[in-house]
Amino acid sequence: MTLPYALAIHGGAGVMPRASMTPEFSKECRAALKRAVAAGEDVLHRGGAALDAAIESVNVLEDEPLFNAGRGAVFTTDVTHEMDAAVMDGASRRAGAVAGIFGPRNPVTLARAVMERTDHVLLIGSGALRLARDAGLPFEEPPYFYTERRRRALEEALALRANGQTIDDPALRHGTVGAVARDRSGNLAAATSTGGVTGKLPGRVGDTPVIGAGTFADNRSCAVSATGDGEAFIRLCVAHEIDARVRLAGQTLEQAAAGVVMDDLTRIGGSGGVIAVDARGNVTTPFNCEGMYRGWVVEGDTASVAIYHDE
Amino acid sequence: MTLPYALAIHGGAGVMPRASMTPEFSKECRAALKRAVAAGEDVLHRGGAALDAAIESVNVLEDEPLFNAGRGAVFTTDVTHEMDAAVMDGASRRAGAVAGIFGPRNPVTLARAVMERTDHVLLIGSGALRLARDAGLPFEEPPYFYTERRRRALEEALALRANGQTIDDPALRHGTVGAVARDRSGNLAAATSTGGVTGKLPGRVGDTPVIGAGTFADNRSCAVSATGDGEAFIRLCVAHEIDARVRLAGQTLEQAAAGVVMDDLTRIGGSGGVIAVDARGNVTTPFNCEGMYRGWVVEGDTASVAIYHDE
């Protein structure tokens, strides 16, 4: 017997405030989110694996300059890019992650190579790039990753910082892309990729490649991909905490995810959200900030995309 | 009202097999463990904080060439050292961690600087070293960290690997040092530091700096520091899973730690152990391999050190 598949994606929490969102930008973002959902759904519809579907969706978002991952990644204070990514397979609970890398076109694909081609889970910096070359993954030159929008965001962030302020548009400050999926065999998977935070210190790593914080999957409970203030997500082990509440405390996926994001995260001053899917194919996408670029589909229904709370 | 303090330390799981352990080496190790317990206990006895005590114990173990952290760290395939460390304060649930660093004498002190001097939790590579210099932390040259024993272990590991084998003495393969403490105010803290795995790929990061995997502390439940096959600890989120079982499933610290280490870790083929202390000052030190260098003390009792199971 096959189960209906389910997929959810995000293009980052902390979106442009509604007041300054233009119809054109909103339309562009929604179209990109739709393409990402469609790419993952296509894999699931053909009977493919949750892991393949999640990675396929993330690849689309990484290739899309609108979102802060792969092409379109934010800049560090050194005007460089440093990217992090992770994948986790809920069936085997194997995982792969990379941090502080620059060059590979699709960081999430390199995270998968760590999982599949090494005995390790987390590789950083030049060691990770060595694997990317050994695995024959495509690299890109700096102009590929450059976007005028992120460059301006860095200038703005540095200027504000000089006055002791922070950039007020969370969409320019950070962002992450991710996907979670359940396939027809009931396997779960999560994948996440990010350029980090605009104007971050070189070497800063957020929650994305920290298994249990920004990325987690376990067939017994759920798959989670997070986006937001990475440090807060690490301190709370957000993704694994949601898993633990489902698995150990008997909470529904919706209760667990909402409790961690709306209550615990808010309490420590963290902003952001998660997408999650459980073993039954329930999908939830809570966030405690103005918006979260997101999309989802459950087999038999049409796909949805949304940015703000009331949609 | 003050509570009795409690402290536990480890110098790594996967010790020299009993058959090849010499009385001299055993004596040296036990003396070093005693010094590390005494250093942390001294802080707690004077009414100091759990975080200070845990870091003080780890500093002693890092300075000790017998253990794989700081001085005495293992070598990568490139004959370099790459160190990882983390601290977490159970009262605030703030954390700091570093990965892939070489130079600072005490990596765990740099992890603390990340927590206290930046908005970040995890810094890697040269970005972390920049902070170490800004913070004025002491650096050492390569000869300080060099030990003949670890150099031979690398040769042996590479020779065996060329024949498709792995080094059979787990004490030479890996190792980690760590401490957990509860102070008289009831605050918990954890600190961990490691050189990683002999013959690791440059860039490989294990569980030590992954908050929730190798290091975790929460005043509501427990503080945990882990040692062993880092990849398995990351996949299971070992430290946070123990915390979750105490906090969400009503297990005792001993049940939770034993369940994760003896059952779950063993099931996925992982080897190692943890030290943990809970909010009531209970201490547990389960491991699923031949031995774990460890020591502990509870206020009013004399300190103990041990290596194998039956002691």
Coordinates of C-alpha atoms in Angstrom, one line a residue:
Chain A
M1 CA 0.0 0.0 0.0
T2 CA 1.3 3.4 -0.9
L3 CA 0.7 6.5 1.2
P4 CA 0.0 10.0 -0.2
Y5 CA 3.1 12.0 -0.5
A6 CA 3.6 15.5 1.1
L7 CA 6.1 18.2 0.6
A8 CA 6.8 21.7 2.1
I9 CA 9.4 24.2 1.2
H10 CA 10.6 27.6 2.5
G11 CA 12.5 30.5 1.1
G12 CA 13.3 32.1 4.4
A13 CA 11.5 33.7 7.3
G14 CA 11.6 37.4 8.0
V15 CA 10.3 38.7 4.7
M16 CA 9.9 42.1 3.3
P17 CA 7.4 44.0 5.5
R18 CA 4.0 44.0 3.8
A19 CA 4.0 47.8 3.5
S20 CA 7.1 47.8 1.3
M21 CA 6.3 44.7 -0.7
T22 CA 5.7 45.5 -4.3
P23 CA 3.3 43.5 -6.4
E24 CA 6.1 42.6 -8.8
F25 CA 8.5 41.3 -6.1
S26 CA 5.6 39.3 -4.5
K27 CA 4.8 37.8 -7.9
E28 CA 8.4 36.9 -8.6
C29 CA 8.8 35.2 -5.2
R30 CA 5.6 33.3 -5.5
A31 CA 6.4 32.0 -9.0
A32 CA 9.8 30.8 -7.7
L33 CA 8.3 29.1 -4.7
K34 CA 5.8 27.4 -7.1
R35 CA 8.7 26.1 -9.3
A36 CA 10.4 24.8 -6.2
V37 CA 7.3 22.9 -5.0
A38 CA 6.7 21.6 -8.5
A39 CA 10.3 20.3 -8.8
G40 CA 10.0 18.3 -5.5
E41 CA 6.5 17.2 -6.2
D42 CA 7.5 15.9 -9.6
V43 CA 10.0 13.5 -7.9
L44 CA 7.4 12.3 -5.4
H45 CA 4.7 11.9 -8.1
R46 CA 7.0 9.6 -10.1
G47 CA 7.4 7.5 -7.0
G48 CA 10.8 9.0 -6.0
A49 CA 12.3 9.2 -2.6
A50 CA 11.7 12.0 -0.1
L51 CA 15.4 12.8 0.1
D52 CA 15.6 13.3 -3.7
A53 CA 12.4 15.4 -3.7
A54 CA 13.7 17.7 -0.8
I55 CA 17.0 18.2 -2.5
E56 CA 15.4 18.9 -5.9
S57 CA 13.3 21.6 -4.4
V58 CA 16.3 23.1 -2.6
N59 CA 18.3 23.1 -5.8
V60 CA 15.7 25.2 -7.5
L61 CA 15.7 27.7 -4.6
E62 CA 19.5 27.8 -4.5
D63 CA 19.6 28.5 -8.3
E64 CA 17.1 31.4 -7.7
P65 CA 18.8 34.7 -6.9
L66 CA 15.8 35.9 -4.9
F67 CA 16.6 33.7 -2.0
N68 CA 19.6 33.7 0.4
A69 CA 21.3 30.3 -0.6
G70 CA 23.5 29.4 -3.5
R71 CA 23.0 32.1 -6.2
G72 CA 21.9 35.2 -4.3
A73 CA 23.6 34.4 -1.0
V74 CA 24.3 37.3 1.4
F75 CA 27.7 38.9 1.9
T76 CA 30.0 38.7 5.0
T77 CA 31.8 41.7 6.4
D78 CA 34.7 40.7 4.2
V79 CA 32.4 41.0 1.1
T80 CA 32.7 37.2 0.6
H81 CA 30.0 34.5 0.6
E82 CA 30.1 31.6 3.0
M83 CA 27.4 29.0 2.6
D84 CA 26.1 26.2 4.8
A85 CA 23.8 23.3 4.0
A86 CA 22.5 20.0 5.4
V87 CA 20.5 17.0 4.5
M88 CA 19.0 14.2 6.6
D89 CA 17.4 11.0 5.6
G90 CA 14.7 9.9 8.1
A91 CA 14.8 6.2 7.2
S92 CA 18.5 5.7 8.1
R93 CA 18.9 8.8 10.2
R94 CA 22.1 9.4 8.2
A95 CA 23.0 13.0 7.6
G96 CA 25.4 15.2 5.7
A97 CA 26.3 18.9 6.2
V98 CA 28.8 21.5 5.0
A99 CA 29.7 24.9 6.5
G100 CA 31.7 27.9 5.4
I101 CA 32.0 26.9 1.8
F102 CA 32.2 29.0 -1.4
G103 CA 32.3 27.7 -5.0
P104 CA 30.0 24.8 -5.4
R105 CA 26.8 25.8 -7.3
N106 CA 24.6 23.8 -5.0
P107 CA 25.8 23.5 -1.4
V108 CA 22.9 21.1 -0.6
T109 CA 24.2 18.6 -3.2
L110 CA 27.6 18.8 -1.5
A111 CA 25.9 18.1 1.9
R112 CA 24.4 15.0 0.3
A113 CA 27.9 14.0 -1.0
V114 CA 29.2 14.2 2.6
M115 CA 26.5 11.8 3.7
E116 CA 26.9 9.4 0.8
R117 CA 30.6 9.5 0.0
T118 CA 32.3 9.8 3.4
D119 CA 32.0 8.4 6.9
H120 CA 31.5 12.0 8.2
V121 CA 28.5 14.1 8.8
L122 CA 29.9 17.6 8.9
L123 CA 32.8 19.0 6.7
I124 CA 33.8 22.6 6.7
G125 CA 35.8 25.0 4.5
S126 CA 38.5 23.7 2.2
G127 CA 38.1 20.1 3.3
A128 CA 34.5 20.2 2.1
L129 CA 35.6 21.8 -1.2
R130 CA 38.1 19.0 -1.7
L131 CA 35.2 16.5 -1.6
A132 CA 33.2 18.7 -4.0
R133 CA 36.0 18.5 -6.5
D134 CA 36.5 14.7 -5.9
A135 CA 32.8 14.2 -6.5
G136 CA 32.8 16.3 -9.7
L137 CA 30.2 18.7 -8.5
P138 CA 29.8 21.9 -10.6
F139 CA 31.6 25.1 -9.3
E140 CA 30.8 28.7 -10.2
E141 CA 32.9 31.8 -10.2
P142 CA 32.1 34.8 -7.8
P143 CA 30.0 36.7 -10.4
Y144 CA 27.5 33.9 -10.6
F145 CA 26.7 34.3 -6.9
Y146 CA 26.7 38.2 -6.9
T147 CA 23.5 40.1 -6.7
E148 CA 23.2 43.8 -6.5
R149 CA 20.4 43.5 -3.9
R150 CA 22.6 41.6 -1.4
R151 CA 25.5 43.9 -2.0
R152 CA 23.4 46.9 -1.2
A153 CA 22.1 45.1 1.9
L154 CA 25.7 44.7 3.1
E155 CA 26.4 48.4 2.6
E156 CA 23.2 49.2 4.5
A157 CA 24.0 46.8 7.3
L158 CA 27.6 48.1 7.8
A159 CA 26.4 51.7 7.7
L160 CA 23.7 51.0 10.3
R161 CA 26.1 49.0 12.4
A162 CA 28.5 51.9 12.5
N163 CA 25.7 53.8 14.3
G164 CA 25.0 50.9 16.6
Q165 CA 21.8 49.9 14.7
T166 CA 20.8 46.8 12.8
I167 CA 19.1 46.5 9.5
D168 CA 15.4 46.5 10.0
D169 CA 14.3 44.5 7.0
P170 CA 14.7 40.9 8.2
A171 CA 14.4 39.8 4.6
L172 CA 17.7 41.5 3.8
R173 CA 19.3 40.5 7.1
H174 CA 18.9 36.8 6.7
G175 CA 17.1 34.0 4.9
T176 CA 17.5 30.4 4.3
V177 CA 15.9 27.9 1.9
G178 CA 14.7 24.4 2.8
A179 CA 12.4 21.5 2.0
V180 CA 10.9 18.6 3.9
A181 CA 9.1 15.6 2.3
R182 CA 7.4 12.4 2.9
D183 CA 7.3 10.0 0.0
R184 CA 4.8 7.2 -0.8
S185 CA 6.9 4.7 1.1
G186 CA 6.5 6.8 4.2
N187 CA 10.1 7.9 4.3
L188 CA 10.9 11.4 5.5
A189 CA 13.7 13.7 4.6
A190 CA 14.9 17.3 5.3
A191 CA 17.2 19.6 3.3
T192 CA 18.3 23.2 4.1
S193 CA 20.7 25.6 2.5
T194 CA 21.8 29.2 3.4
G195 CA 24.2 32.1 2.8
G196 CA 23.8 33.0 6.5
V197 CA 23.3 36.5 7.7
T198 CA 24.2 39.8 5.9
G199 CA 27.3 41.3 7.4
K200 CA 28.2 38.2 9.4
L201 CA 31.7 37.6 10.8
P202 CA 33.6 35.3 8.4
G203 CA 33.5 31.9 10.1
R204 CA 30.1 32.4 11.6
V205 CA 27.9 29.3 11.2
G206 CA 24.2 29.3 11.9
D207 CA 21.7 26.5 12.6
T208 CA 21.4 25.2 9.0
P209 CA 24.2 22.6 9.1
V210 CA 23.8 21.8 12.8
I211 CA 21.8 18.6 12.7
G212 CA 19.0 18.9 15.3
A213 CA 19.0 22.7 15.1
G214 CA 18.1 23.7 11.5
T215 CA 17.7 20.3 9.9
F216 CA 16.4 17.0 11.2
A217 CA 14.5 13.9 10.0
D218 CA 13.4 10.7 11.6
N219 CA 10.8 8.4 10.1
R220 CA 9.4 7.7 13.6
S221 CA 8.3 11.3 14.0
C222 CA 8.9 14.1 11.5
A223 CA 11.2 16.0 9.2
V224 CA 12.0 19.7 10.0
S225 CA 13.8 22.5 8.2
A226 CA 14.2 25.9 10.0
T227 CA 14.9 29.5 9.0
G228 CA 15.5 32.6 11.2
D229 CA 17.9 33.7 13.8
G230 CA 20.3 30.8 13.7
E231 CA 21.9 31.2 17.1
A232 CA 18.5 31.0 18.8
F233 CA 17.7 27.8 16.8
I234 CA 20.9 26.2 17.9
R235 CA 20.5 27.0 21.6
L236 CA 17.0 25.5 21.5
C237 CA 17.9 22.5 19.2
V238 CA 14.7 23.5 17.5
A239 CA 14.4 20.7 14.9
H240 CA 15.2 17.9 17.3
E241 CA 13.0 19.5 20.0
I242 CA 10.0 19.3 17.7
D243 CA 10.9 15.7 16.9
A244 CA 11.3 14.9 20.6
R245 CA 7.9 16.4 21.5
V246 CA 6.2 14.3 18.8
R247 CA 8.1 11.1 19.7
L248 CA 8.4 11.4 23.5
A249 CA 5.6 13.7 24.6
G250 CA 2.8 12.5 22.3
Q251 CA 2.2 15.9 20.8
T252 CA 0.8 16.4 17.3
L253 CA 3.3 17.8 14.8
E254 CA 1.3 21.1 14.8
Q255 CA 1.4 21.4 18.6
A256 CA 5.1 20.6 18.8
A257 CA 6.2 22.9 16.1
A258 CA 3.9 25.8 17.2
G259 CA 5.1 25.3 20.8
V260 CA 8.8 25.5 20.0
V261 CA 8.5 28.4 17.4
M262 CA 5.7 30.6 18.9
D263 CA 6.5 30.1 22.6
D264 CA 10.1 29.0 23.2
L265 CA 11.8 30.8 20.3
T266 CA 9.8 34.0 21.0
R267 CA 10.7 33.8 24.7
I268 CA 14.5 33.9 24.0
G269 CA 14.0 36.7 21.5
G270 CA 14.5 34.6 18.4
S271 CA 12.7 35.2 15.2
G272 CA 11.9 32.8 12.4
G273 CA 10.0 29.7 11.5
V274 CA 10.0 26.0 10.5
I275 CA 8.5 23.8 7.9
A276 CA 7.7 20.3 9.1
V277 CA 6.0 17.1 7.9
D278 CA 5.2 14.1 10.0
A279 CA 5.0 10.3 9.4
R280 CA 1.3 10.6 8.5
G281 CA 1.9 13.4 6.0
N282 CA 0.7 16.3 8.1
V283 CA 2.4 19.5 7.1
T284 CA 2.8 22.6 9.4
T285 CA 4.7 25.9 8.8
P286 CA 4.6 28.1 11.9
F287 CA 6.7 31.3 12.1
N288 CA 6.7 34.1 14.7
C289 CA 7.7 37.0 12.4
E290 CA 5.9 39.0 9.7
G291 CA 6.1 36.4 7.1
M292 CA 7.8 33.3 5.7
Y293 CA 8.2 32.5 2.0
R294 CA 6.7 29.0 1.8
G295 CA 4.9 26.4 -0.2
W296 CA 3.4 23.0 0.3
V297 CA 1.5 20.2 -1.4
V298 CA -0.2 17.0 -0.3
E299 CA -0.9 14.3 -2.9
G300 CA -4.3 14.8 -4.4
D301 CA -4.5 18.6 -3.5
T302 CA -3.1 21.5 -5.6
A303 CA 0.1 23.2 -4.4
S304 CA -0.1 26.4 -2.3
V305 CA 2.4 29.1 -1.8
A306 CA 2.2 31.9 0.8
I307 CA 4.2 34.7 2.3
Y308 CA 2.2 36.3 5.2
H309 CA 0.2 34.9 8.1
D310 CA -3.3 35.4 6.7
E311 CA -3.0 33.3 3.6
Chain B
M1 CA 19.8 27.5 50.9
T2 CA 22.7 26.1 49.0
L3 CA 22.7 22.8 47.2
P4 CA 25.6 20.3 47.2
Y5 CA 27.7 20.8 44.1
A6 CA 28.5 18.0 41.7
L7 CA 31.1 17.6 38.9
A8 CA 32.0 14.9 36.4
I9 CA 34.8 14.9 33.8
H10 CA 36.0 12.6 31.0
G11 CA 39.2 12.2 29.1
G12 CA 37.7 10.2 26.2
A13 CA 35.9 6.9 25.6
G14 CA 37.5 4.0 23.8
V15 CA 40.6 3.6 26.0
M16 CA 43.6 1.4 25.6
P17 CA 42.4 -2.2 25.9
R18 CA 43.0 -3.5 29.4
A19 CA 45.4 -6.2 28.1
S20 CA 47.8 -3.7 26.8
M21 CA 47.4 -1.0 29.5
T22 CA 50.6 -0.6 31.5
P23 CA 50.6 0.2 35.2
E24 CA 52.6 3.4 34.4
F25 CA 50.2 4.7 31.8
S26 CA 47.2 3.9 33.9
K27 CA 48.8 5.7 36.9
E28 CA 49.6 8.8 34.7
C29 CA 46.1 8.9 33.3
R30 CA 44.5 8.6 36.7
A31 CA 46.7 11.3 38.2
A32 CA 45.8 13.7 35.4
L33 CA 42.1 12.9 35.8
K34 CA 42.4 13.6 39.5
R35 CA 44.0 17.0 38.8
A36 CA 41.2 17.9 36.4
V37 CA 38.5 17.0 39.0
A38 CA 40.3 18.9 41.7
A39 CA 40.6 22.0 39.5
G40 CA 36.9 22.1 38.8
E41 CA 36.0 21.1 42.4
D42 CA 38.1 23.9 43.7
V43 CA 35.9 26.4 41.8
L44 CA 32.7 24.9 43.1
H45 CA 34.0 24.6 46.6
R46 CA 34.8 28.3 46.7
G47 CA 31.1 29.0 45.6
G48 CA 32.0 29.5 42.0
A49 CA 29.8 28.9 38.9
A50 CA 29.2 25.6 37.2
L51 CA 30.4 27.1 33.9
D52 CA 33.7 28.3 35.4
A53 CA 34.2 24.9 37.1
A54 CA 33.6 22.9 33.9
I55 CA 35.9 25.1 31.9
E56 CA 38.6 24.9 34.5
S57 CA 38.5 21.1 34.4
V58 CA 38.6 21.1 30.6
N59 CA 41.6 23.5 30.6
V60 CA 43.6 21.0 32.7
L61 CA 42.7 18.2 30.4
E62 CA 43.6 20.3 27.3
D63 CA 47.0 21.2 28.8
E64 CA 47.7 17.5 29.5
P65 CA 49.4 15.8 26.5
L66 CA 47.8 12.4 27.4
F67 CA 44.4 13.4 26.1
N68 CA 43.2 14.3 22.6
A69 CA 42.4 18.0 23.1
G70 CA 44.6 21.1 23.1
R71 CA 48.2 19.8 23.7
G72 CA 48.2 16.1 22.6
A73 CA 45.6 16.6 19.9
V74 CA 45.5 13.9 17.1
F75 CA 46.7 14.6 13.5
T76 CA 44.7 14.9 10.3
T77 CA 45.7 13.2 7.1
D78 CA 47.5 16.5 6.3
V79 CA 49.6 16.1 9.5
T80 CA 47.9 19.1 11.0
H81 CA 45.8 19.6 14.0
E82 CA 42.2 20.8 13.8
M83 CA 40.4 21.4 17.1
D84 CA 36.8 21.8 18.1
A85 CA 35.3 22.9 21.4
A86 CA 32.0 24.0 23.0
V87 CA 30.5 25.3 26.2
M88 CA 26.9 25.7 27.3
D89 CA 25.4 27.5 30.3
G90 CA 22.3 25.8 31.6
A91 CA 20.9 28.9 33.3
S92 CA 20.7 31.1 30.2
R93 CA 21.0 28.3 27.6
R94 CA 23.6 30.4 25.9
A95 CA 26.3 28.5 24.1
G96 CA 29.6 29.0 22.3
A97 CA 31.5 26.7 20.0
V98 CA 34.5 26.7 17.7
A99 CA 35.5 24.2 15.0
G100 CA 38.5 23.6 12.8
I101 CA 40.9 25.8 14.7
F102 CA 44.6 25.6 15.4
G103 CA 46.7 27.9 17.5
P104 CA 44.9 28.9 20.7
R105 CA 46.3 27.0 23.7
N106 CA 42.8 26.3 25.1
P107 CA 40.1 25.9 22.5
V108 CA 37.4 25.7 25.2
T109 CA 38.3 29.2 26.4
L110 CA 37.8 30.4 22.8
A111 CA 34.4 28.7 22.8
R112 CA 33.5 30.7 25.9
A113 CA 34.7 33.9 24.2
V114 CA 32.3 33.1 21.3
M115 CA 29.4 32.9 23.8
E116 CA 30.4 35.9 25.8
R117 CA 31.9 38.3 23.2
T118 CA 29.8 37.8 20.1
D119 CA 26.2 37.3 19.1
H120 CA 27.1 34.0 17.5
V121 CA 27.2 30.4 18.8
L122 CA 29.5 28.7 16.3
L123 CA 32.6 30.2 14.7
I124 CA 34.9 28.1 12.5
G125 CA 38.5 28.4 11.1
S126 CA 40.2 31.7 10.6
G127 CA 37.1 33.7 11.7
A128 CA 37.4 32.0 15.1
L129 CA 41.1 32.7 15.3
R130 CA 40.4 36.4 14.6
L131 CA 38.2 36.4 17.7
A132 CA 40.9 34.6 19.7
R133 CA 43.4 37.3 18.8
D134 CA 40.9 40.1 19.6
A135 CA 40.2 38.5 22.9
G136 CA 43.9 38.3 23.7
L137 CA 43.8 34.5 24.3
P138 CA 47.2 32.7 24.4
F139 CA 48.4 31.0 21.2
E140 CA 51.0 28.2 20.9
E141 CA 53.3 27.2 18.1
P142 CA 53.0 23.7 16.5
P143 CA 55.7 22.0 18.6
Y144 CA 53.6 22.7 21.8
F145 CA 50.8 20.6 20.4
Y146 CA 53.0 17.8 19.0
T147 CA 53.2 14.5 20.7
E148 CA 55.2 11.5 19.5
R149 CA 52.4 9.2 20.5
R150 CA 49.8 10.9 18.2
R151 CA 52.3 11.1 15.3
R152 CA 52.8 7.3 15.5
A153 CA 49.1 6.8 15.7
L154 CA 48.7 8.8 12.4
E155 CA 51.4 6.6 10.7
E156 CA 49.7 3.5 11.9
A157 CA 46.2 4.7 10.9
L158 CA 47.4 5.7 7.4
A159 CA 49.3 2.4 6.9
L160 CA 46.2 0.4 8.0
R161 CA 43.9 2.5 5.8
A162 CA 46.1 1.7 2.8
N163 CA 45.1 -2.0 3.4
G164 CA 41.5 -1.2 4.0
Q165 CA 41.7 -1.5 7.7
T166 CA 41.2 0.8 10.7
I167 CA 43.3 1.3 13.8
D168 CA 42.1 -1.1 16.4
D169 CA 43.0 0.8 19.5
P170 CA 40.1 3.2 20.0
A171 CA 42.3 5.3 22.4
L172 CA 44.6 6.2 19.5
R173 CA 41.7 6.6 17.0
H174 CA 39.8 9.3 18.9
G175 CA 39.2 10.9 22.2
T176 CA 37.7 14.0 23.6
V177 CA 37.8 15.7 27.0
G178 CA 34.8 17.3 28.8
A179 CA 33.2 18.3 32.0
V180 CA 29.7 18.9 33.4
A181 CA 29.0 20.6 36.7
R182 CA 26.2 21.7 39.0
D183 CA 27.1 24.5 41.3
R184 CA 25.6 25.3 44.7
S185 CA 23.1 27.7 43.1
G186 CA 21.7 24.8 41.0
N187 CA 23.1 26.0 37.8
L188 CA 24.3 23.5 35.3
A189 CA 27.0 23.7 32.6
A190 CA 28.8 21.6 30.1
A191 CA 32.2 22.0 28.3
T192 CA 33.9 19.8 25.7
S193 CA 37.1 19.9 23.7
T194 CA 38.7 17.6 21.1
G195 CA 41.3 17.1 18.5
G196 CA 38.9 14.9 16.6
V197 CA 39.8 11.6 15.0
T198 CA 43.3 10.4 14.0
G199 CA 43.7 10.6 10.3
K200 CA 40.5 12.5 9.8
L201 CA 40.0 14.5 6.6
P202 CA 40.8 18.1 7.0
G203 CA 37.6 19.9 7.6
R204 CA 35.9 17.1 9.4
V205 CA 33.9 18.2 12.4
G206 CA 32.6 15.8 15.0
D207 CA 29.9 16.1 17.7
T208 CA 31.9 18.2 20.2
P209 CA 31.0 21.7 18.8
V210 CA 27.5 20.6 17.7
I211 CA 25.2 21.9 20.5
G212 CA 22.8 19.1 21.3
A213 CA 25.1 16.4 20.0
G214 CA 28.3 16.5 22.0
T215 CA 27.5 19.3 24.4
F216 CA 24.3 20.5 26.0
A217 CA 23.1 22.1 29.3
D218 CA 19.7 23.2 30.5
N219 CA 19.0 23.9 34.2
R220 CA 15.5 22.3 33.8
S221 CA 17.0 18.9 33.1
C222 CA 20.7 18.2 32.8
A223 CA 24.2 18.9 31.4
V224 CA 25.9 16.4 29.1
S225 CA 29.3 16.1 27.5
A226 CA 29.9 13.3 25.1
T227 CA 32.9 11.3 23.6
G228 CA 33.1 8.7 21.0
D229 CA 32.2 8.2 17.3
G230 CA 31.2 11.8 16.7
E231 CA 29.1 11.1 13.6
A232 CA 26.8 8.7 15.4
F233 CA 26.4 11.2 18.2
I234 CA 25.4 13.9 15.8
R235 CA 22.8 11.7 14.0
L236 CA 21.2 10.8 17.3
C237 CA 21.5 14.3 18.9
V238 CA 22.8 12.4 21.9
A239 CA 23.1 15.2 24.4
H240 CA 19.8 16.8 23.6
E241 CA 18.0 13.4 23.4
I242 CA 19.1 12.7 27.0
D243 CA 17.9 16.2 28.0
A244 CA 14.6 15.5 26.2
R245 CA 14.0 12.1 27.9
V246 CA 14.5 13.7 31.3
R247 CA 12.4 16.8 30.6
L248 CA 9.6 15.3 28.4
A249 CA 9.5 11.6 29.2
G250 CA 10.0 11.7 32.9
Q251 CA 13.0 9.4 32.9
T252 CA 15.7 9.6 35.5
L253 CA 19.1 10.9 34.3
E254 CA 20.5 7.4 34.6
Q255 CA 17.7 5.9 32.6
A256 CA 17.9 8.5 29.9
A257 CA 21.7 8.5 29.5
A258 CA 21.9 4.7 29.6
G259 CA 19.1 4.3 27.1
V260 CA 20.7 6.6 24.6
V261 CA 24.2 5.3 25.0
M262 CA 23.8 1.6 25.6
D263 CA 20.7 1.0 23.4
D264 CA 20.4 3.7 20.6
L265 CA 24.1 4.4 20.1
T266 CA 25.0 0.7 20.0
R267 CA 22.1 0.0 17.6
I268 CA 23.6 2.3 15.0
G269 CA 27.1 0.9 15.5
G270 CA 28.4 3.9 17.4
S271 CA 30.9 3.6 20.2
G272 CA 31.5 6.0 23.1
G273 CA 29.9 7.4 26.2
V274 CA 28.7 10.5 28.0
I275 CA 29.1 12.2 31.4
A276 CA 26.0 13.9 32.7
V277 CA 24.7 15.7 35.8
D278 CA 21.1 16.6 36.5
A279 CA 19.4 19.4 38.4
R280 CA 19.4 17.4 41.6
G281 CA 23.1 16.7 41.4
N282 CA 22.9 13.1 40.2
V283 CA 25.9 12.0 38.2
T284 CA 26.0 9.3 35.5
T285 CA 28.8 8.2 33.2
P286 CA 27.6 5.4 30.8
F287 CA 29.7 4.1 27.9
N288 CA 29.3 1.1 25.6
C289 CA 33.0 0.4 24.9
E290 CA 35.9 -1.0 26.9
G291 CA 36.5 2.0 28.9
M292 CA 36.2 5.7 29.4
Y293 CA 38.7 7.9 31.2
R294 CA 36.5 9.7 33.8
G295 CA 36.2 11.2 37.2
W296 CA 33.5 12.7 39.4
V297 CA 32.8 14.2 42.8
V298 CA 29.7 15.2 44.7
E299 CA 30.1 17.7 47.6
G300 CA 30.8 15.9 50.9
D301 CA 32.2 12.8 49.2
T302 CA 35.8 12.2 48.0
A303 CA 36.6 12.4 44.3
S304 CA 36.7 9.2 42.2
V305 CA 38.5 8.4 39.0
A306 CA 38.0 5.3 36.8
I307 CA 38.9 3.9 33.4
Y308 CA 37.1 0.5 33.0
H309 CA 33.6 -0.7 33.7
D310 CA 34.2 -2.6 36.9
E311 CA 35.5 0.2 39.0

